[in-house]
Amino acid sequence: MFANLIQWVTRHPAPGYDHAFVEAVHISRPVPRNARAEKIILLCWVLIAIKHVAVIWAVHHYAVPFHQLWINFPTFLLGLVATWAYYARD
């Protein structure tokens, strides 16, 4: 409503109707998953799990004066971020 009022007051011609239509559509195909990369990700998660068990055992066996999550949580978080980066790619 205000756009038409401004056009009426300023006496500018209306834009052409050819600009209001879609001229082209570009479709990009999703990147196919790499089976080798997914096997490497799975292997890394298995290694992270083994490391978690080893750290928990070492902390309890040697009576280390800190909690095992100071070691395990950053490892888990980095693995989670790396896995998310692979699966969320464009």
Tab-separated table of C-alpha atoms in Angstrom:
chain	number	residue	atom	x	y	z
A	1	MET	CA	0.000	0.000	0.000
A	2	PHE	CA	2.750	2.457	0.949
A	3	ALA	CA	4.862	1.382	-2.015
A	4	ASN	CA	2.057	2.355	-4.396
A	5	LEU	CA	1.586	5.655	-2.544
A	6	ILE	CA	5.289	6.472	-2.885
A	7	GLN	CA	5.153	5.640	-6.605
A	8	TRP	CA	2.114	7.872	-7.017
A	9	VAL	CA	3.747	10.775	-5.153
A	10	THR	CA	7.148	10.517	-6.840
A	11	ARG	CA	5.745	9.631	-10.275
A	12	HIS	CA	8.360	6.902	-10.874
A	13	PRO	CA	7.254	4.165	-13.245
A	14	ALA	CA	6.588	0.733	-11.768
A	15	PRO	CA	9.369	-1.847	-12.250
A	16	GLY	CA	8.917	-4.338	-15.037
A	17	TYR	CA	7.165	-7.583	-14.257
A	18	ASP	CA	9.961	-9.632	-15.802
A	19	HIS	CA	12.058	-9.063	-12.633
A	20	ALA	CA	9.479	-10.774	-10.419
A	21	PHE	CA	9.906	-14.259	-11.864
A	22	VAL	CA	12.513	-16.958	-11.186
A	23	GLU	CA	14.940	-17.139	-14.069
A	24	ALA	CA	17.113	-20.104	-13.032
A	25	VAL	CA	17.293	-22.833	-10.414
A	26	HIS	CA	20.560	-24.501	-9.475
A	27	ILE	CA	20.453	-27.852	-7.707
A	28	SER	CA	23.575	-29.257	-6.119
A	29	ARG	CA	23.829	-32.934	-5.420
A	30	PRO	CA	24.859	-34.001	-1.912
A	31	VAL	CA	28.424	-35.160	-1.486
A	32	PRO	CA	28.455	-38.960	-1.431
A	33	ARG	CA	29.681	-40.632	1.734
A	34	ASN	CA	33.134	-42.142	1.663
A	35	ALA	CA	33.159	-45.692	3.056
A	36	ARG	CA	36.871	-45.494	3.863
A	37	ALA	CA	36.416	-42.276	5.842
A	38	GLU	CA	33.514	-43.772	7.791
A	39	LYS	CA	35.644	-46.812	8.666
A	40	ILE	CA	38.411	-44.502	9.879
A	41	ILE	CA	35.884	-42.578	12.004
A	42	LEU	CA	34.641	-45.846	13.504
A	43	LEU	CA	38.226	-46.959	14.194
A	44	CYS	CA	38.949	-43.639	15.888
A	45	TRP	CA	35.868	-44.006	18.128
A	46	VAL	CA	37.023	-47.505	19.101
A	47	LEU	CA	40.471	-46.090	19.946
A	48	ILE	CA	38.847	-43.307	21.971
A	49	ALA	CA	36.828	-45.899	23.911
A	50	ILE	CA	39.982	-47.943	24.604
A	51	LYS	CA	41.771	-44.780	25.742
A	52	HIS	CA	38.881	-43.936	28.077
A	53	VAL	CA	39.064	-47.340	29.712
A	54	ALA	CA	42.866	-47.131	30.002
A	55	VAL	CA	42.745	-43.658	31.571
A	56	ILE	CA	40.046	-44.689	34.064
A	57	TRP	CA	42.097	-47.749	35.014
A	58	ALA	CA	45.333	-45.752	35.362
A	59	VAL	CA	43.714	-43.034	37.481
A	60	HIS	CA	42.243	-45.577	39.891
A	61	HIS	CA	45.273	-47.893	39.923
A	62	TYR	CA	47.946	-45.235	40.487
A	63	ALA	CA	45.804	-42.936	42.695
A	64	VAL	CA	46.345	-39.874	40.523
A	65	PRO	CA	45.062	-36.737	42.289
A	66	PHE	CA	42.681	-35.588	39.535
A	67	HIS	CA	39.489	-36.855	37.980
A	68	GLN	CA	39.692	-38.887	34.774
A	69	LEU	CA	37.268	-36.557	32.986
A	70	TRP	CA	40.043	-33.949	32.768
A	71	ILE	CA	41.595	-36.289	30.203
A	72	ASN	CA	38.573	-38.094	28.761
A	73	PHE	CA	36.139	-35.212	28.231
A	74	PRO	CA	38.313	-33.146	25.831
A	75	THR	CA	39.080	-36.289	23.844
A	76	PHE	CA	35.388	-37.154	23.603
A	77	LEU	CA	34.470	-33.569	22.691
A	78	LEU	CA	37.099	-33.355	19.941
A	79	GLY	CA	35.959	-36.697	18.509
A	80	LEU	CA	32.358	-35.487	18.581
A	81	VAL	CA	33.248	-32.253	16.781
A	82	ALA	CA	35.272	-34.103	14.140
A	83	THR	CA	32.467	-36.599	13.549
A	84	TRP	CA	29.896	-33.804	13.344
A	85	ALA	CA	32.101	-31.903	10.860
A	86	TYR	CA	32.207	-34.965	8.588
A	87	TYR	CA	28.463	-35.666	8.660
A	88	ALA	CA	27.369	-32.020	8.479
A	89	ARG	CA	29.428	-31.134	5.419
A	90	ASP	CA	27.748	-29.717	2.314
